[in-house]
Coordinates of C-alpha atoms and ligand atoms in Angstrom, one line a residue:
X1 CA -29.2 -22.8 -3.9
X2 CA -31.4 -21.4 -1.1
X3 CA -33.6 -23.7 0.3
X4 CA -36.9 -22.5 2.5
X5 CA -39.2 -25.1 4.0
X6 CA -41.9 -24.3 6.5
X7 CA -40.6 -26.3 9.4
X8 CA -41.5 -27.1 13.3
X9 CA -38.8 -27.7 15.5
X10 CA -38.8 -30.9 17.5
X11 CA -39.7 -29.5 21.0
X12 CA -43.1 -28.6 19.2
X13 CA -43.6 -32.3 18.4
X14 CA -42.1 -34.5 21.0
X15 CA -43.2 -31.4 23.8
X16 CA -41.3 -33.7 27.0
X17 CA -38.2 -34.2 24.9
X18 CA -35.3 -32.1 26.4
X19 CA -31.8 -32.0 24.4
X20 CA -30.4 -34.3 23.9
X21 CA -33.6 -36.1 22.6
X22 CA -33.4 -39.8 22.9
X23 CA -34.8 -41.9 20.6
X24 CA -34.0 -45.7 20.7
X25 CA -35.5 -49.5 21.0
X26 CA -34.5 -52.2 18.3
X27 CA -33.4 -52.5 15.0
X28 CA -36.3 -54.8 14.6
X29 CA -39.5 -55.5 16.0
X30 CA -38.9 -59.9 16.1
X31 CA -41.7 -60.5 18.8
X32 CA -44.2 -58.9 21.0
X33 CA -42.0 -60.3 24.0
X34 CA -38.6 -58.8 22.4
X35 CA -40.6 -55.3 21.3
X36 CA -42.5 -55.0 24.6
X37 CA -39.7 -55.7 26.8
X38 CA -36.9 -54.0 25.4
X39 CA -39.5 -50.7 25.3
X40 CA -40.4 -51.2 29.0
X41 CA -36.6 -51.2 30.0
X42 CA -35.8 -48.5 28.1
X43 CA -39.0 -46.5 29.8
X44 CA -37.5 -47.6 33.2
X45 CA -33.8 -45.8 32.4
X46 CA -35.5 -42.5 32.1
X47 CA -33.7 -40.8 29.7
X48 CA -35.8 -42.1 26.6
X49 CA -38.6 -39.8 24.5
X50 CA -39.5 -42.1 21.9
X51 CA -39.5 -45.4 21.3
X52 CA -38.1 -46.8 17.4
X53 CA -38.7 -50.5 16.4
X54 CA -38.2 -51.5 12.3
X55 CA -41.4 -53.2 11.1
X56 CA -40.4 -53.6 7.7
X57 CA -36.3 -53.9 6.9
X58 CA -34.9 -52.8 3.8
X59 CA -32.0 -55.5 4.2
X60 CA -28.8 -55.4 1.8
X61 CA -29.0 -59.2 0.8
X62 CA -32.4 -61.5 0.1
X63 CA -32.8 -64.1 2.7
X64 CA -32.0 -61.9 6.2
X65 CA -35.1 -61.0 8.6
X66 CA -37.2 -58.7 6.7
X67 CA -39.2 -57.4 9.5
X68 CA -42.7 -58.7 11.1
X69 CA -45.1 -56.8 9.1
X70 CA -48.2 -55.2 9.7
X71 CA -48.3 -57.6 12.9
X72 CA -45.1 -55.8 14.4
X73 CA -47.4 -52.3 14.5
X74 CA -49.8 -54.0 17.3
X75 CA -46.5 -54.8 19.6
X76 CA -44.9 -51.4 18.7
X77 CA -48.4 -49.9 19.7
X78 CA -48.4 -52.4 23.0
X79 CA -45.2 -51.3 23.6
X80 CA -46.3 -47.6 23.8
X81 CA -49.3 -48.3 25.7
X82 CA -47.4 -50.0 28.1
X83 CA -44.8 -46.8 28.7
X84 CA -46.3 -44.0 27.5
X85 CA -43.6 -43.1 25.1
X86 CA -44.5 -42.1 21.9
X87 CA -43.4 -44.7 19.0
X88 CA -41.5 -44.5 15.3
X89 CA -41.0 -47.2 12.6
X90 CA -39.9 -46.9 8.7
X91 CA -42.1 -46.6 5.8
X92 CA -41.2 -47.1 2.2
X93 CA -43.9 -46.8 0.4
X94 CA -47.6 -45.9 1.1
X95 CA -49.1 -49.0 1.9
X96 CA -46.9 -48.8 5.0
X97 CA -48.0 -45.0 5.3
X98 CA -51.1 -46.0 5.8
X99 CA -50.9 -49.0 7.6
X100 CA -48.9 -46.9 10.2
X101 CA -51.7 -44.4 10.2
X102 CA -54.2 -47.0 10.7
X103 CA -52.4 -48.2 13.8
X104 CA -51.5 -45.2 15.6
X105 CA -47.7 -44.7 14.9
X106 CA -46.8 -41.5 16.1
X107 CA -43.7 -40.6 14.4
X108 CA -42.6 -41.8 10.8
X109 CA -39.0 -42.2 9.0
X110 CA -38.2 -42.3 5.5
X111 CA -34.8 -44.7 5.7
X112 CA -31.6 -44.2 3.8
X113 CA -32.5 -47.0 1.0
X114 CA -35.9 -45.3 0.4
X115 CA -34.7 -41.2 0.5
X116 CA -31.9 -42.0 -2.3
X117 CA -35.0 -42.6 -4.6
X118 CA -37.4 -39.3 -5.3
X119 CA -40.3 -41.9 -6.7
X120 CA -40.7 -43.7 -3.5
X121 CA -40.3 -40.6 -1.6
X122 CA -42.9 -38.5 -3.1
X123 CA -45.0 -41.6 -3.2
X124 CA -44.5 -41.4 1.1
X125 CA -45.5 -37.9 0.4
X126 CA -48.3 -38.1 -1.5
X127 CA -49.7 -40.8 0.8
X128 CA -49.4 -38.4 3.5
X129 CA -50.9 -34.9 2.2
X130 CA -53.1 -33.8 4.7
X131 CA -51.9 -35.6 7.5
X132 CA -50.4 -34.0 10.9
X133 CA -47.6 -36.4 11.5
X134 CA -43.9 -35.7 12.3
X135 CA -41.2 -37.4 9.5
X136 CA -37.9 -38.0 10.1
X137 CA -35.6 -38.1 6.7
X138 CA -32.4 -40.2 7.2
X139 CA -29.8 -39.3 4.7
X140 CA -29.3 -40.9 1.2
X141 CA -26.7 -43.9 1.3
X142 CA -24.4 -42.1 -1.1
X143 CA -23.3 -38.3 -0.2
X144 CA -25.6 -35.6 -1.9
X145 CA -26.5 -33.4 0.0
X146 CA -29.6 -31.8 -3.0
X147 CA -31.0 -35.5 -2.7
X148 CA -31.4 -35.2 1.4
X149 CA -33.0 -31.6 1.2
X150 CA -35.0 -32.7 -2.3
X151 CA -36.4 -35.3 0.2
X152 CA -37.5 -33.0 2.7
X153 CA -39.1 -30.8 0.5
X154 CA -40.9 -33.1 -1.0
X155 CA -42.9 -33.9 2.2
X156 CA -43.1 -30.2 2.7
X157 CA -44.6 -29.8 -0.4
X158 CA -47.0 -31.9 0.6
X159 CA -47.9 -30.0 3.6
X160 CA -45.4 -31.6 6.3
X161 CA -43.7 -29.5 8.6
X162 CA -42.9 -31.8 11.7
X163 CA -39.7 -32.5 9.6
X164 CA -36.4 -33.3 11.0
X165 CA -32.8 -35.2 9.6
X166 CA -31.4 -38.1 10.4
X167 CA -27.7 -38.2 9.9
X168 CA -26.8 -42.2 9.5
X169 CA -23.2 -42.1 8.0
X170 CA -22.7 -43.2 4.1
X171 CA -21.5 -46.6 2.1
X172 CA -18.7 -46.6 0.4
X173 CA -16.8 -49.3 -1.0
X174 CA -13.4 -48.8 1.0
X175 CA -14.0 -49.8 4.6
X176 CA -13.1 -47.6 7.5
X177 CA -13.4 -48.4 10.9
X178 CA -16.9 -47.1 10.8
X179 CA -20.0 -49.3 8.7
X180 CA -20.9 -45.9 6.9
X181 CA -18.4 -43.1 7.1
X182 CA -19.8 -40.0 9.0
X183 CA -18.5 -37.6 6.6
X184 CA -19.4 -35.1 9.0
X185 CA -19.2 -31.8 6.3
X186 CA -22.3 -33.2 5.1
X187 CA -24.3 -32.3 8.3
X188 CA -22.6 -29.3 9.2
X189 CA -23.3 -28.3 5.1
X190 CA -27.1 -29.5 6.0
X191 CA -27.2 -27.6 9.3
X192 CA -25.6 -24.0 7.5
X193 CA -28.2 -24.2 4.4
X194 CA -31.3 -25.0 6.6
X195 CA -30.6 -23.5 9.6
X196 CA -33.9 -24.3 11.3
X197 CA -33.8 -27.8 10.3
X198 CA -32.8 -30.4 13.4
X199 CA -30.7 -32.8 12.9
X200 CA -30.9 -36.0 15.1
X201 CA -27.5 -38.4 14.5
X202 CA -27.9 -42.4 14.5
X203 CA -24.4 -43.5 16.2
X204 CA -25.3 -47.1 15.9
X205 CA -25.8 -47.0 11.7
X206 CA -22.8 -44.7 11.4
X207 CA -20.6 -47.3 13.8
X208 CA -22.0 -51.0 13.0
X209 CA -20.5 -51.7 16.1
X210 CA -21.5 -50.9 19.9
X211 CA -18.1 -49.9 20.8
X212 CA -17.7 -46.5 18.9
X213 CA -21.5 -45.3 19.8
X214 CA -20.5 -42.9 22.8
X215 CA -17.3 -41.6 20.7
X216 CA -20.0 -40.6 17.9
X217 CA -22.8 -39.3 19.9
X218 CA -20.2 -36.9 21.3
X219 CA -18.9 -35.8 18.6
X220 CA -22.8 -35.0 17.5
X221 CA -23.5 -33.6 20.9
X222 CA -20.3 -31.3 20.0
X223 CA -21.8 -30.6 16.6
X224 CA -24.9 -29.4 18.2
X225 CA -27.3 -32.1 17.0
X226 CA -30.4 -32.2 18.3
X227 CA -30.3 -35.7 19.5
X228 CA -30.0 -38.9 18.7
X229 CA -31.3 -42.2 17.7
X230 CA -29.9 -45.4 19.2
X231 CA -30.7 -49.2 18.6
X232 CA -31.2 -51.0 22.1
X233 CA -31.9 -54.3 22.2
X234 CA -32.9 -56.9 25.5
X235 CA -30.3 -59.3 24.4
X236 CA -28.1 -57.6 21.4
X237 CA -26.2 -60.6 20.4
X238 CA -29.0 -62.2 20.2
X239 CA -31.0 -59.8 17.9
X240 CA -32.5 -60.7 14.2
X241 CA -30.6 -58.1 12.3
X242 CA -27.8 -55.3 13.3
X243 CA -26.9 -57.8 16.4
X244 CA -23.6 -56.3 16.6
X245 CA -24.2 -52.4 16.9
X246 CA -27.3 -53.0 19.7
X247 CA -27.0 -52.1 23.3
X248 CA -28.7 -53.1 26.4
X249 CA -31.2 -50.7 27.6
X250 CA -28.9 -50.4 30.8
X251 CA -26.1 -50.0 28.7
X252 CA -28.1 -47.1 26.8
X253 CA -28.5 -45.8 29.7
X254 CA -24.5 -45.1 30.8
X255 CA -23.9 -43.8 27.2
X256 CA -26.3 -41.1 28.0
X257 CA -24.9 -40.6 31.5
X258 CA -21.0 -40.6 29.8
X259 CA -22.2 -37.7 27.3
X260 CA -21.4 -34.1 28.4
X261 CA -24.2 -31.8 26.7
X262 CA -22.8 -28.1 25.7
X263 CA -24.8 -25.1 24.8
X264 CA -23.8 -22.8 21.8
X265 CA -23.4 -20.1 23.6
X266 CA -23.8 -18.7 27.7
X267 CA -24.4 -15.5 28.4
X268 CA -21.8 -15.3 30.9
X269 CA -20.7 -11.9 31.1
X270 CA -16.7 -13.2 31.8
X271 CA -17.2 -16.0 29.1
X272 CA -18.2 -13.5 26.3
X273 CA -15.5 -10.9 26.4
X274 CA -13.3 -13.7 26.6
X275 CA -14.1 -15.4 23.8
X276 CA -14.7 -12.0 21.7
X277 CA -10.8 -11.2 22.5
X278 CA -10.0 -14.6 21.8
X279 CA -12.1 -14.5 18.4
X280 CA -10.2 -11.0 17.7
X281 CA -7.3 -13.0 17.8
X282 CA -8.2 -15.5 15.3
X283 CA -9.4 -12.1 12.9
X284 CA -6.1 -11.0 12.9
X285 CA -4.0 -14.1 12.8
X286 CA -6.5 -15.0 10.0
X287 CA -5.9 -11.8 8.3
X288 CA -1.8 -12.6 8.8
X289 CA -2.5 -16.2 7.2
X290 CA -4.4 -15.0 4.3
X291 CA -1.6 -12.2 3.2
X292 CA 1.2 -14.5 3.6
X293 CA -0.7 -16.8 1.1
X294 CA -1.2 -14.1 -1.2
X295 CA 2.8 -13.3 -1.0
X296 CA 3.3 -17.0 -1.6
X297 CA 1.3 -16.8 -4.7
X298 CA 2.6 -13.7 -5.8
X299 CA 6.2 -15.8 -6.0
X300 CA 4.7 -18.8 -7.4
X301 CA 3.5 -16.6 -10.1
X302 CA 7.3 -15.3 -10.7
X303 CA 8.8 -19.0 -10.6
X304 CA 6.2 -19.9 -13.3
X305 CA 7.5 -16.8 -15.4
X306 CA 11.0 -17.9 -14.8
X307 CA 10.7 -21.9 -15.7
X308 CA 9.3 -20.9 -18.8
X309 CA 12.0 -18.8 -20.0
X310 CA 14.1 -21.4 -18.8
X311 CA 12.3 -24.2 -20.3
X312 CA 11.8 -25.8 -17.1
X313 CA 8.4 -28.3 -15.8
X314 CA 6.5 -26.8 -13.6
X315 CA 6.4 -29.7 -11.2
X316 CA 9.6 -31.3 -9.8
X317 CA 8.7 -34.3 -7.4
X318 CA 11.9 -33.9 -5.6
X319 CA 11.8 -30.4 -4.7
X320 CA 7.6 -31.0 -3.6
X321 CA 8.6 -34.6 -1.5
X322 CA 11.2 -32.2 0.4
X323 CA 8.5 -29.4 1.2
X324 CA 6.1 -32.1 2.8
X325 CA 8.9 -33.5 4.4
X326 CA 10.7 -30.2 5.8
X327 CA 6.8 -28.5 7.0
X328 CA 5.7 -31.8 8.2
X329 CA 8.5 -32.2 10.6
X330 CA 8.4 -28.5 11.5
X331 CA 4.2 -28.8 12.1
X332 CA 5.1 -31.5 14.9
X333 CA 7.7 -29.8 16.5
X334 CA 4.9 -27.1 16.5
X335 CA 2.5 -29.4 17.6
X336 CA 0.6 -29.5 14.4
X337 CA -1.1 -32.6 13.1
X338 CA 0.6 -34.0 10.4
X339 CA -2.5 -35.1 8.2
X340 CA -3.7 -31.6 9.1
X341 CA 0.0 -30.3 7.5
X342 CA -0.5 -32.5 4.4
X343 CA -4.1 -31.3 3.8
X344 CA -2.8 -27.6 3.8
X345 CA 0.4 -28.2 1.4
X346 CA -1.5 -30.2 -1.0
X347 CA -4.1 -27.3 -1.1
X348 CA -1.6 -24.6 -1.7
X349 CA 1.0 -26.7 -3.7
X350 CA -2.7 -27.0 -6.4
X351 CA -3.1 -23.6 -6.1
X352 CA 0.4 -23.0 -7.1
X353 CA 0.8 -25.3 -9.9
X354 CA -2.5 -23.7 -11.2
X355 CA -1.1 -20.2 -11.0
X356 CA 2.0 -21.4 -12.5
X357 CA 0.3 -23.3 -15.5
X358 CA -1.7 -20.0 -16.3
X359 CA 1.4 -18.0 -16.5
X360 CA 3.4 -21.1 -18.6
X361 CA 0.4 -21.1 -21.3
X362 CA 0.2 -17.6 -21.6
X363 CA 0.7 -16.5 -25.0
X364 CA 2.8 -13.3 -25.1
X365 CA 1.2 -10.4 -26.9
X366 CA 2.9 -9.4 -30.3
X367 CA 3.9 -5.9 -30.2
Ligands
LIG401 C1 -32.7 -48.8 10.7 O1 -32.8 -47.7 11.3 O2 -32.7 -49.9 11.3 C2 -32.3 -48.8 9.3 C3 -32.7 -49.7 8.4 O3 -31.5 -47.7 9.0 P1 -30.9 -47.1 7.6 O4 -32.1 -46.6 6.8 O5 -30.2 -45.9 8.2 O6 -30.1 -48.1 6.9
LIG402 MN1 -30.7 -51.3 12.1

């Protein structure tokens, strides 16, 4: 499905924002101290544009902080007139629209709990026709993609076109090492359908812990995200909610310094007929690959024609455990991952048994 929203790119929004764009302060807004402090440290490192504070917090269970409220918005505000950095916070609903409105917020979100449901979204959107503002979308909790995009085109239906993503991982009920698994197809999938669209990556939802925050932003550097949005807090183990995936604002500062920022492309004259033989390369090996699979079909398709007039199963577990087994060993000595290895069998192993069940069921014709 083609998707076509009117959109304005970050740089026209946040104008002193360079890439990567930095967006971080606490999870939570707890007190004017906490929100004012944290902001002005943050200020000091340099390498902030906006500052992000939750006022109200969706929280999983009953009885954690819930945020400060309409009270938190004067610190937030405070906060940006005390360092000049334009501020963000989450609304659900439209009370919170407006309160935010009321109080000078500059930047909105719409957080994963509230884009997985299309009332409360248009709701945000309704309570928002007519207004300037930039919105940030994070992503749904579970994986569909339709229900991110139906979110952003519902606030650009509603005349919205400060819009960017915000790629915060996904729940799921096996646990990785990450609290909500990147799943990393669905922003480059995102990215490909709405090319215009930026994307800014939250490390510290997507990791749950401060540890794997300059592994992620990275890898969304690498991706070509537009920035990203980190929790920083003055005294993380201390903090009210998320205590264990906060950083010090120094320490948000080094992950910034330890990230190496890439550009798509350089106009290098060297660079580019290098990488255009190096990409005529990959043409023809892919061209090798994809007629060797063919050929590999081709037989599967006579083995099916020959089990069935032998009366034979299509799949034999012994003879499949020894093909992982043989290409697996042969990958490594080749220096191929083995996961990647497996991946790639099982693929063409389906494909095969496919083929092979199309020719078993085939009912000859009667002459
Ligand atoms: C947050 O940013 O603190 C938050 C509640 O995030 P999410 O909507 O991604 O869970
Ligand atoms: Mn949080």
């Amino acid at each position: 499905m083609k998707h076509t929203l009117q959109l304005e790119s970050i740089s026209k929004w946040l104008p002193t924002a360079s890439k990567p764009i930095i967006i971080s302060g606490p999870c939570s807004a707890e007190t004017e101290e906490q929100t004012i402090a944290t902001a002005k440290q943050l200020a000091a490192t340099g390498k902030v544009h906006a500052l992000r504070a939750g006022i109200w917090k969706p929280r999983t269970r009953p009885g954690q902080y819930e945020g400060a409220g309409e009270e938190g918005l004067k610190w937030l505000i405070a906060a940006k007139k005390e360092t000049g950095l334009p501020v963000t916070t989450e609304v659900a609903n439209a009370a919170h629209v407006e309160a935010c409105l009321k109080a000078g917020v500059d930047i909105l979100w719409v957080g994963a709990r509230t884009t997985v449901n299309p009332f409360s979204v248009q709701e945000v959107a309704d309570s928002l026709k007519g207004v300037d503002i930039p919105v940030m979308v994070k992503n749904p909790i579970n994986p569909d993609l339709e229900l991110w995009i139906g979110a952003l085109e519902r606030l650009n239906k509603a005349g919205l076109t400060k819009l960017a993503a915000i790629h915060r991982g996904f729940s799921s009920f096996e646990k990785g090492p990450f609290r909500n698994a990147p799943m990393w197809d669905m922003a480059i999938e995102l990215k490909t359908r709405i090319p215009e669209l930026d994307i800014i990556c939250d490390p510290s939802h997507i990791s749950g812990n401060r540890e794997l925050i300059s592994f992620i932003s990275q890898k969304a550097l690498d991706l070509d995200m537009a920035g990203l949005m980190i929790e920083s807090h003055i005294n993380p183990d201390a903090a009210w909610s998320d205590a264990k995936q906060q950083v010090t604002p120094a320490n948000l500062g080094k992950i910034i310094d330890g990230l190496v920022v890439r550009t798509v492309s350089s106009d290098n004259k060297t660079f580019k007929d290098t990488l255009s033989i190096l990409r005529e390369q990959i043409d023809q090996l892919d061209d090798e690959i994809m007629s060797k699979m063919a050929a590999r079909m081709k037989i599967s398709e006579k083995i099916g024609q020959y089990k069935k007039e032998n009366g034979v199963t299509i799949l034999q577990v012994a003879r499949w455990e020894e093909i992982i087994q043989t290409r697996i060993t042969l990958g490594k000595a080749m220096g191929l991952n083995a996961d990647f290895t497996s991946d790639l069998l099982k693929l063409i192993h389906q494909e095969s048994i496919q083929i092979q069940t199309k020719v078993m069921n085939k009912v000859e014709e009667r002459v």
